[in-house]
Coordinates of C-alpha atoms and ligand atoms in Angstrom, one line a residue:
M1 CA -16.5 -7.8 -1.8
P2 CA -14.9 -6.0 -4.7
A3 CA -17.4 -5.1 -7.4
P4 CA -18.3 -7.8 -10.1
R5 CA -16.9 -7.0 -13.5
H6 CA -19.9 -6.8 -15.6
N7 CA -19.0 -9.0 -19.0
R8 CA -21.9 -8.3 -21.7
P9 CA -24.2 -7.1 -19.0
K10 CA -27.3 -7.1 -21.4
L11 CA -26.7 -10.2 -23.1
R12 CA -26.2 -12.0 -19.7
A13 CA -29.5 -10.4 -18.2
A14 CA -31.4 -11.5 -21.5
V15 CA -30.5 -15.2 -21.1
I16 CA -30.9 -15.3 -17.4
L17 CA -34.9 -14.3 -18.2
F18 CA -35.1 -16.5 -21.0
L19 CA -34.1 -19.3 -19.0
L20 CA -35.6 -18.4 -16.1
V21 CA -39.2 -18.2 -18.2
A22 CA -38.0 -21.9 -20.3
V23 CA -37.3 -23.7 -17.1
F24 CA -40.5 -22.7 -15.6
V25 CA -42.3 -23.4 -18.9
A26 CA -40.7 -26.5 -19.2
D27 CA -41.0 -27.5 -15.7
T28 CA -44.7 -27.0 -15.7
V29 CA -45.8 -28.6 -18.6
T30 CA -43.5 -31.6 -18.6
K31 CA -44.7 -34.7 -16.1
F32 CA -44.1 -34.5 -12.4
E33 CA -41.6 -37.6 -13.1
I34 CA -39.2 -34.9 -15.0
A35 CA -37.3 -33.1 -12.1
I36 CA -36.6 -29.7 -14.8
A37 CA -36.1 -27.6 -11.8
V38 CA -32.9 -28.7 -11.1
F39 CA -31.7 -26.7 -14.3
Y40 CA -32.5 -23.3 -12.1
I41 CA -28.8 -24.2 -11.1
L42 CA -27.5 -22.8 -14.2
I43 CA -29.1 -19.5 -13.7
I44 CA -27.5 -19.1 -10.2
L45 CA -24.1 -19.8 -11.9
L46 CA -24.6 -17.5 -14.5
A47 CA -25.8 -14.8 -11.8
I48 CA -22.8 -15.2 -9.9
G49 CA -20.3 -12.1 -10.6
Y50 CA -23.1 -10.3 -12.3
M51 CA -25.4 -9.9 -9.4
S52 CA -24.6 -8.8 -6.0
T53 CA -25.0 -11.6 -3.2
R54 CA -28.3 -10.1 -2.3
G55 CA -29.5 -10.1 -6.3
V56 CA -28.1 -14.0 -6.0
I57 CA -30.2 -14.8 -2.9
L58 CA -33.3 -12.9 -4.2
L59 CA -32.5 -15.1 -7.9
A60 CA -32.4 -18.0 -5.9
G61 CA -35.5 -17.2 -3.8
L62 CA -37.5 -16.5 -7.2
C63 CA -36.4 -19.9 -8.5
V64 CA -37.8 -21.8 -5.3
G65 CA -41.0 -19.9 -5.7
L66 CA -41.2 -21.1 -9.5
T67 CA -40.5 -24.4 -8.7
G68 CA -43.5 -24.5 -6.0
L69 CA -45.6 -22.8 -8.5
S70 CA -44.8 -25.4 -11.4
L71 CA -45.8 -28.3 -8.7
L72 CA -49.1 -26.4 -8.4
L73 CA -49.6 -26.0 -11.9
S74 CA -48.6 -28.9 -13.4
R75 CA -51.3 -31.6 -14.3
H76 CA -49.2 -34.9 -15.6
G77 CA -48.1 -37.6 -13.6
S78 CA -47.7 -38.7 -9.9
F79 CA -48.0 -35.9 -8.1
E80 CA -46.1 -37.4 -5.1
A81 CA -43.1 -38.1 -7.4
G82 CA -43.5 -34.3 -8.4
L83 CA -43.2 -33.2 -4.3
M84 CA -40.5 -35.3 -4.0
N85 CA -38.4 -33.9 -7.1
C86 CA -39.6 -30.2 -6.3
G87 CA -37.9 -30.9 -2.7
I88 CA -34.9 -32.1 -4.4
S89 CA -34.4 -29.3 -6.9
I90 CA -35.1 -26.6 -4.0
A91 CA -32.7 -28.3 -2.0
A92 CA -30.0 -28.3 -5.1
I93 CA -30.7 -24.7 -5.5
A94 CA -30.5 -23.5 -2.1
T95 CA -27.1 -25.8 -1.4
T96 CA -25.7 -24.4 -4.9
T97 CA -26.5 -21.1 -3.9
Y98 CA -25.0 -21.1 -0.4
L99 CA -21.7 -22.7 -2.0
V100 CA -21.4 -20.6 -4.8
L101 CA -21.7 -17.2 -2.5
K102 CA -19.4 -19.0 -0.2
T103 CA -16.4 -19.8 -2.7
V104 CA -17.0 -16.2 -4.1
A105 CA -16.5 -14.9 -0.6
A106 CA -13.6 -16.7 0.0
Q107 CA -12.2 -15.5 -3.0
A108 CA -12.7 -12.0 -2.5
S109 CA -11.4 -12.3 1.1
A110 CA -8.1 -14.0 -0.3
F111 CA -7.8 -11.3 -2.9
E112 CA -8.5 -8.4 -0.3
A113 CA -5.5 -10.7 2.4
Q114 CA -3.3 -10.5 -1.1
A115 CA -3.9 -6.7 -1.5
Q116 CA -3.2 -6.1 2.0
M117 CA 0.1 -7.9 1.6
V118 CA 1.2 -6.3 -1.1
R119 CA 0.5 -2.9 0.4
V120 CA 2.3 -4.0 3.5
A121 CA 5.5 -5.3 1.8
R122 CA 5.7 -2.1 -0.1
L123 CA 5.5 -0.3 3.3
T124 CA 8.2 -2.6 4.5
S125 CA 10.4 -2.2 2.0
L126 CA 9.7 1.8 1.6
G127 CA 10.5 2.1 5.7
A128 CA 13.1 -0.2 5.3
L129 CA 14.7 2.0 2.5
T130 CA 14.1 5.2 4.4
A131 CA 15.9 4.1 7.2
S132 CA 18.9 2.6 5.1
I133 CA 19.2 6.0 3.5
A134 CA 18.9 7.5 7.0
H135 CA 21.6 5.4 8.3
E136 CA 24.0 5.7 5.4
V137 CA 23.7 9.6 5.0
N138 CA 24.2 10.1 8.9
Q139 CA 28.2 9.9 8.8
P140 CA 28.7 12.3 5.8
L141 CA 26.2 14.8 7.2
A142 CA 27.8 14.8 10.9
A143 CA 31.2 15.0 9.0
I144 CA 29.5 18.3 6.9
A145 CA 28.3 19.7 10.2
T146 CA 31.9 18.9 11.9
S147 CA 33.8 20.9 8.9
G148 CA 31.1 23.5 8.7
G149 CA 32.1 24.3 12.7
A150 CA 36.0 24.5 11.5
C151 CA 35.0 26.4 8.5
R152 CA 33.5 29.0 10.9
R153 CA 36.3 29.5 13.2
W154 CA 39.1 29.8 10.3
L155 CA 36.8 32.5 9.3
D156 CA 36.2 34.0 12.7
R157 CA 40.2 34.3 13.7
D158 CA 41.5 37.9 13.4
P159 CA 42.8 37.5 10.7
P160 CA 40.7 35.1 9.2
N161 CA 42.6 31.7 7.9
I162 CA 41.6 31.9 4.6
D163 CA 43.7 28.6 3.4
K164 CA 42.3 26.3 6.6
A165 CA 38.8 27.5 5.8
R166 CA 39.3 26.6 1.9
Q167 CA 40.0 23.4 2.7
A168 CA 37.2 23.2 5.3
V169 CA 34.7 24.1 2.5
D170 CA 36.6 21.4 0.4
R171 CA 35.8 18.7 2.7
I172 CA 32.2 19.9 3.2
V173 CA 32.0 19.4 -0.3
H174 CA 33.4 15.9 -0.9
D175 CA 31.0 14.9 1.9
A176 CA 28.0 16.1 0.2
N177 CA 28.8 14.3 -3.0
R178 CA 29.5 11.1 -0.9
A179 CA 26.4 11.8 1.2
G180 CA 24.8 11.9 -2.6
D181 CA 26.7 8.7 -4.0
V182 CA 25.6 7.2 -1.0
I183 CA 21.5 7.7 -1.7
T184 CA 21.8 6.6 -5.2
R185 CA 23.5 3.3 -4.1
V186 CA 21.2 2.6 -1.9
R187 CA 17.7 3.5 -4.0
S188 CA 19.8 1.3 -7.0
L189 CA 19.8 -1.5 -4.4
A190 CA 16.2 -1.3 -3.6
K191 CA 15.3 -1.1 -7.5
S192 CA 17.7 -4.0 -7.9
E193 CA 19.8 -1.9 -10.6
P194 CA 23.2 -3.2 -12.0
L195 CA 26.1 -2.1 -9.5
H196 CA 28.6 0.6 -10.8
R197 CA 31.3 -1.8 -10.8
E198 CA 35.0 -0.9 -11.6
A199 CA 38.1 -2.6 -11.0
L200 CA 39.8 -1.8 -7.5
N201 CA 42.5 -2.8 -5.1
L202 CA 40.4 -3.7 -1.8
N203 CA 43.7 -2.4 0.1
D204 CA 42.9 1.2 -1.3
T205 CA 39.3 1.1 -0.5
I206 CA 39.9 -0.4 3.2
G207 CA 42.6 2.8 3.4
E208 CA 40.0 5.1 2.2
A209 CA 37.4 4.1 5.1
I210 CA 40.1 4.3 7.3
A211 CA 40.6 7.8 6.5
I212 CA 36.9 8.5 6.8
A213 CA 36.7 7.0 10.1
Q214 CA 39.9 8.6 11.4
N215 CA 38.0 11.3 13.5
E216 CA 36.2 8.7 15.3
T217 CA 39.0 6.1 16.1
E218 CA 41.1 9.5 17.1
R219 CA 38.6 10.4 19.5
N220 CA 37.9 7.2 21.0
N221 CA 41.5 6.4 21.4
I222 CA 41.6 3.6 19.6
I223 CA 44.9 1.4 18.7
L224 CA 44.4 0.5 15.0
H225 CA 46.5 -2.4 13.6
L226 CA 46.5 -3.0 9.8
S227 CA 47.9 -6.6 8.2
L228 CA 47.2 -6.1 4.6
A229 CA 48.3 -8.5 1.8
E230 CA 50.3 -7.4 -0.7
D231 CA 50.2 -8.5 -4.3
L232 CA 46.3 -9.0 -3.7
P233 CA 44.2 -9.7 -7.0
Q234 CA 41.8 -6.9 -8.1
V235 CA 38.1 -7.1 -7.5
L236 CA 35.2 -5.6 -9.8
V237 CA 32.9 -3.7 -7.5
D238 CA 31.2 -0.9 -6.6
R239 CA 33.3 1.5 -4.6
V240 CA 30.7 3.4 -2.8
Q241 CA 29.1 0.4 -1.3
I242 CA 32.2 -1.7 -0.3
L243 CA 33.2 1.7 1.5
Q244 CA 29.9 1.6 3.2
V245 CA 30.1 -1.7 4.3
V246 CA 33.7 -1.1 6.0
G247 CA 32.3 2.1 7.0
N248 CA 29.6 0.4 9.0
L249 CA 31.8 -2.4 10.5
L250 CA 34.0 -0.1 11.8
L251 CA 31.2 2.0 13.3
N252 CA 30.1 -0.8 14.9
A253 CA 33.5 -2.1 16.3
I254 CA 34.2 1.6 17.6
E255 CA 30.8 1.6 19.3
A256 CA 31.4 -1.6 20.9
M257 CA 34.5 -0.6 22.7
H258 CA 32.9 2.2 24.0
V259 CA 32.4 0.7 27.5
M260 CA 35.9 -0.8 27.6
P261 CA 38.8 1.1 29.0
T262 CA 41.0 3.3 26.5
F263 CA 43.8 0.9 27.3
K264 CA 41.8 -2.0 25.8
R265 CA 40.3 -0.4 22.3
E266 CA 42.2 -2.4 19.9
L267 CA 41.0 -2.4 16.1
E268 CA 42.4 -4.8 13.8
I269 CA 41.9 -4.7 9.9
T270 CA 43.5 -7.6 7.5
T271 CA 43.1 -8.6 3.9
F272 CA 43.9 -11.8 2.4
Q273 CA 43.3 -14.0 -0.5
E274 CA 40.8 -16.6 0.8
D275 CA 41.3 -18.7 -2.5
R276 CA 42.0 -18.7 -6.0
D277 CA 38.6 -17.1 -6.6
R278 CA 37.7 -15.0 -3.4
I279 CA 39.5 -12.3 -1.4
A280 CA 38.6 -11.4 2.3
F281 CA 39.0 -8.3 4.8
T282 CA 38.4 -9.3 8.4
V283 CA 37.7 -6.4 11.2
T284 CA 38.1 -7.3 14.7
D285 CA 37.5 -5.5 17.8
S286 CA 38.0 -5.9 21.1
G287 CA 34.9 -4.9 22.4
V288 CA 31.7 -6.2 24.2
G289 CA 31.4 -9.1 22.0
I290 CA 28.3 -10.8 20.9
K291 CA 26.1 -13.6 22.9
P292 CA 25.7 -16.8 20.9
A293 CA 21.9 -16.2 20.6
A294 CA 21.9 -12.6 19.4
L295 CA 24.1 -14.4 16.5
D296 CA 21.1 -15.4 14.7
H297 CA 19.6 -12.0 14.8
L298 CA 22.7 -9.6 13.9
F299 CA 21.7 -9.1 10.0
E300 CA 18.2 -8.7 10.7
A301 CA 16.7 -5.2 9.7
F302 CA 16.0 -3.2 12.9
W303 CA 17.7 -5.5 15.1
T304 CA 19.4 -3.7 17.7
T305 CA 20.7 -3.6 20.6
K306 CA 21.8 0.1 21.1
E307 CA 19.7 2.6 22.7
G308 CA 20.2 4.8 19.5
G309 CA 20.4 2.4 17.0
M310 CA 18.3 1.5 14.3
G311 CA 19.6 -1.9 13.4
I312 CA 20.2 -1.2 9.9
G313 CA 23.8 -0.9 9.5
L314 CA 24.5 -4.9 9.3
S315 CA 21.5 -5.5 7.2
I316 CA 22.4 -3.0 4.7
S317 CA 26.0 -4.3 4.7
R318 CA 25.0 -7.8 3.9
S319 CA 22.7 -6.8 1.2
F320 CA 25.7 -4.7 -0.4
V321 CA 28.1 -7.6 -0.1
E322 CA 25.7 -10.3 -1.2
A323 CA 24.8 -8.1 -4.3
H324 CA 28.4 -8.3 -5.3
G325 CA 28.4 -12.0 -5.1
G326 CA 30.4 -12.2 -1.4
Q327 CA 29.5 -13.1 1.8
I328 CA 29.5 -11.9 5.5
A329 CA 29.9 -13.8 8.8
V330 CA 30.9 -13.0 12.1
T331 CA 32.4 -15.0 14.9
S332 CA 32.8 -13.8 18.9
T333 CA 33.6 -14.4 22.0
P334 CA 31.3 -12.8 24.4
R335 CA 33.3 -10.2 26.3
M336 CA 36.3 -10.8 24.1
G337 CA 35.1 -8.5 21.2
A338 CA 34.2 -9.9 17.5
T339 CA 35.3 -10.6 13.9
F340 CA 33.4 -9.8 10.9
R341 CA 34.7 -11.4 7.9
V342 CA 33.7 -10.2 4.4
S343 CA 34.8 -12.4 1.4
L344 CA 34.4 -11.2 -2.3
P345 CA 34.7 -12.6 -5.6
V346 CA 37.8 -11.5 -7.5
A347 CA 37.7 -9.9 -11.0
E348 CA 37.3 -12.8 -13.8
R349 CA 40.4 -11.5 -15.8
N350 CA 42.7 -12.1 -12.9
L351 CA 41.6 -15.7 -12.8
A352 CA 43.1 -16.7 -16.0
Ligands
LIG401 N1 31.4 -5.4 16.4 C1 30.2 -5.6 17.5 N2 30.2 -6.2 18.5 C2 29.3 -6.3 19.5 N3 28.3 -6.2 18.9 C3 27.9 -5.8 17.9 C4 28.9 -5.7 16.7 N4 28.4 -5.2 15.5 C5 27.7 -5.4 15.6 N5 27.0 -5.7 16.8 C6 25.4 -6.1 17.5 O1 24.8 -6.2 16.1 C7 23.3 -5.0 16.4 C8 23.1 -4.6 14.8 O2 24.3 -4.1 14.5 P1 23.3 -3.1 13.1 O3 25.0 -2.5 12.8 O4 23.0 -3.7 12.0 O5 22.6 -2.1 13.7 P2 23.4 -1.0 14.8 O6 25.1 -0.9 15.2 O7 22.8 -1.3 16.5 O8 22.5 0.4 14.9 P3 23.0 1.2 13.3 O9 22.0 0.8 12.5 O10 22.5 2.8 13.8 O11 24.1 0.7 12.7 C9 23.8 -4.0 17.1 O12 23.0 -3.4 17.9 C10 24.9 -5.2 18.0 O13 24.1 -5.7 19.1
LIG402 MG1 25.6 0.0 13.0

């Protein structure tokens, strides 16, 4: 039980003592028929929150004892009625003490459970935040390592190829900045900060994400089909977040095609105007597809079917899309691939 908060403790102690004496004297000098002793209940109620559980029980015992003593000392009225009133008063004191202490204990454990829930929620969101950052910086970090290796090879040549080495260093700087941007975006998502919006052409952002994933698509012999609508209205979005969403979908698509024979690895990306207020893009792969039972869990944090997977990519992508007022959905035929569709509201000034 948390330590009771003392509110003007000396005054309360004085009141309790005064009432104790007053009730005892009144109970002793009045007739047996008048059950003054029930007023000991008031004293118990006053002591709650001021005394410890043990203190309240001792006080209740004292009240019971004083009730009995008054019965012995009283001289007026029928002793039988006094005995009955004494029994009633003692029962009332005991019941009140029991009920009040039980309520206080229940309140304390509810309070403790609530504090525990807050601690768990904080840990969970901290865990999700850490996992999200780790997940999202993985790609730029891998790119930095690749460019670093390339840079060293250009420098080790005889004679060293300074131009190529410089290009590799430029890529390192670019990817390091990207990693920094990504961390900022994930942190601001966790803190519900406003988005860094800018008016963009979705096709350009998709082109940028494809360029980032180019190494992976080439290494995995993936054939890419693009069907990008012309004259799309602009979207008012956080470029870094949308890049992350497309990047995560591309990565999942590539991973879903790992087990397919090379000639069956096809990736299609489309953009189109969904209706007057929204534009959309889809990412379709020819990979393993998704079982119907799995569709319900796909976007949950830490849900994964991959050995080395974190199960974070889709959950953070959905958070990013929804922060933009958009939606993300999936359709799939098992063993025939999957299509992820993301729709985003168009920038308001294009709606006039
Ligand atoms: N294109 C896809 N085809 C088939 N299954 C997919 C596809 N995209 C996602 N999935 C399924 O959804 C699960 C969750 O995807 P998500 O990107 O959230 O996590 P992950 O890829 O498993 O791990 P990571 O956090 O490293 O990205 C995957 O484990 C996979 O089972
Ligand atoms: Mg993933």
